[in-house]
GROMACS .gro file of C-alpha atoms in nm:
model
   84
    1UNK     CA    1  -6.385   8.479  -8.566
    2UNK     CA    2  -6.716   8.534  -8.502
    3UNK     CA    3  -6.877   8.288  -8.700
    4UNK     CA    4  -6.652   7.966  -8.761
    5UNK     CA    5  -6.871   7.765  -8.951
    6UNK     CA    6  -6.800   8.032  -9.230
    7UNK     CA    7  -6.503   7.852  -9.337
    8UNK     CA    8  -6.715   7.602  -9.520
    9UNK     CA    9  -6.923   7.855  -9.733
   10UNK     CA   10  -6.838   7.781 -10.090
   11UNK     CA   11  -6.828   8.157 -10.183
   12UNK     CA   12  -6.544   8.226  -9.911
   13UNK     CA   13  -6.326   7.944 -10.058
   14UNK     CA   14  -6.349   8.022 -10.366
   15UNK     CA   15  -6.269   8.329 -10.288
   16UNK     CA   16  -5.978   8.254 -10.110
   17UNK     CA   17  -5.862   8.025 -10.357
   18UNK     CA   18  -5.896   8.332 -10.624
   19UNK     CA   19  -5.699   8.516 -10.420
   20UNK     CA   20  -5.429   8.292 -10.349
   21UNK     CA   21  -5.419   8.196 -10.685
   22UNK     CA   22  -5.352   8.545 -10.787
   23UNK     CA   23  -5.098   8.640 -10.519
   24UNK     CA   24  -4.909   8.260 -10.579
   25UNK     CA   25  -4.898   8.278 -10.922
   26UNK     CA   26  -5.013   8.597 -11.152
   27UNK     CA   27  -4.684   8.791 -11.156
   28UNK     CA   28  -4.422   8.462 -11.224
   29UNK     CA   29  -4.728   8.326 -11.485
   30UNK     CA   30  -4.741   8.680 -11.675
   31UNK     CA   31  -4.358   8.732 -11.703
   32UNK     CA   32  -4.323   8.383 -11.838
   33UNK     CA   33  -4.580   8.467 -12.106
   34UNK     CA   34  -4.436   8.830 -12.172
   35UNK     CA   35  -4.089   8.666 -12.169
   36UNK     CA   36  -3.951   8.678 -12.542
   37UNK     CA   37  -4.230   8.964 -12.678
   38UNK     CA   38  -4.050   9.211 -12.824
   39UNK     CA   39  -4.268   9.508 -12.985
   40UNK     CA   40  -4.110   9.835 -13.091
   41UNK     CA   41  -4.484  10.030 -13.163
   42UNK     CA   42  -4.555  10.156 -12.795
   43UNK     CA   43  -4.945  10.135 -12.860
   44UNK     CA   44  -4.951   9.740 -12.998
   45UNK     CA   45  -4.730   9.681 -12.681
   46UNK     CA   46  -4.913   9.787 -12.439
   47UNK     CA   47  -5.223   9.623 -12.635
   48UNK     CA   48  -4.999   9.277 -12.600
   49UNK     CA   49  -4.936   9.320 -12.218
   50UNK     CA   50  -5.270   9.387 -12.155
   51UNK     CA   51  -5.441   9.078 -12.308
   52UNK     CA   52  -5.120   8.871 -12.122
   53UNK     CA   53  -5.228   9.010 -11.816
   54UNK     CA   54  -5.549   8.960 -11.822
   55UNK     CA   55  -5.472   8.600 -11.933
   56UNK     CA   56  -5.284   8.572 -11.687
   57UNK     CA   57  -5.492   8.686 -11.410
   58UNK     CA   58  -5.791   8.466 -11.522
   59UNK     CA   59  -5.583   8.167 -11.565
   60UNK     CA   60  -5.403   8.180 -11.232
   61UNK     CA   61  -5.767   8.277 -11.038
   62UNK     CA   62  -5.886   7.956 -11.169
   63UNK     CA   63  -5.580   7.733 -11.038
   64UNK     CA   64  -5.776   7.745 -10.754
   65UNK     CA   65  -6.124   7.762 -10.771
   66UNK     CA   66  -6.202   7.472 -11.018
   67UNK     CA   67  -6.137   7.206 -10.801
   68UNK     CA   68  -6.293   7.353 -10.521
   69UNK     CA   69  -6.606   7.394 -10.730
   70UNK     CA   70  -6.575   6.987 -10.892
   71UNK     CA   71  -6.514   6.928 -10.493
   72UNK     CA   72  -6.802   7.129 -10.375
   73UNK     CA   73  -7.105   7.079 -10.633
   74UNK     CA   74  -6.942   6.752 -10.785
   75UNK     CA   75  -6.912   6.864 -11.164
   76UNK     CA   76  -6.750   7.131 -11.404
   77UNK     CA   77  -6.851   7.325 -11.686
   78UNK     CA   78  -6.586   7.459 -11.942
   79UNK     CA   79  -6.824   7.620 -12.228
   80UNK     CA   80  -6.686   7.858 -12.449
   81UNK     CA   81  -6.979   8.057 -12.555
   82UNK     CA   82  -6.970   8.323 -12.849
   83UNK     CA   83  -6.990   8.655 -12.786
   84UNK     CA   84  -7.349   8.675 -12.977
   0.00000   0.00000   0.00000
């Protein structure tokens, strides 16, 4: 309120857009992935609904914020880079 030019700072839409992204979309997107897994060894499960979570979370942040970064610096990146 006290600054309303701050709505166009890139940093506060994207995180907005994170953050919407994430309350929209991470539960429905992470039950849809989790929908059919069924793993009787507790310890592989919980492996499972942890890398579908964070899937999930990373995914649905990103519904977001890529278009408003093509919008806002008029290009995007997706590099996979090795973990070396």
């Amino acid at each position: 309120f006290l600054n309303p030019y701050s709505i166009l700072d890139v940093g506060l839409q994207l995180s907005f857009g994170a953050t919407l992204g994430l309350i929209l979309y991470a539960q429905k997107f992470n039950d849809s992935l989790l929908r059919y897994v069924k793993i009787k060894n507790k310890l592989f499960a919980k492996l499972v609904y942890y890398l579908a979570g964070t899937f999930a979370v990373s995914i649905c942040a990103m519904i977001f914020t890529v278009p408003i970064t093509m919008l806002s610096f008029g290009t995007f990146s997706f590099v996979l880079e090795p973990f070396m």
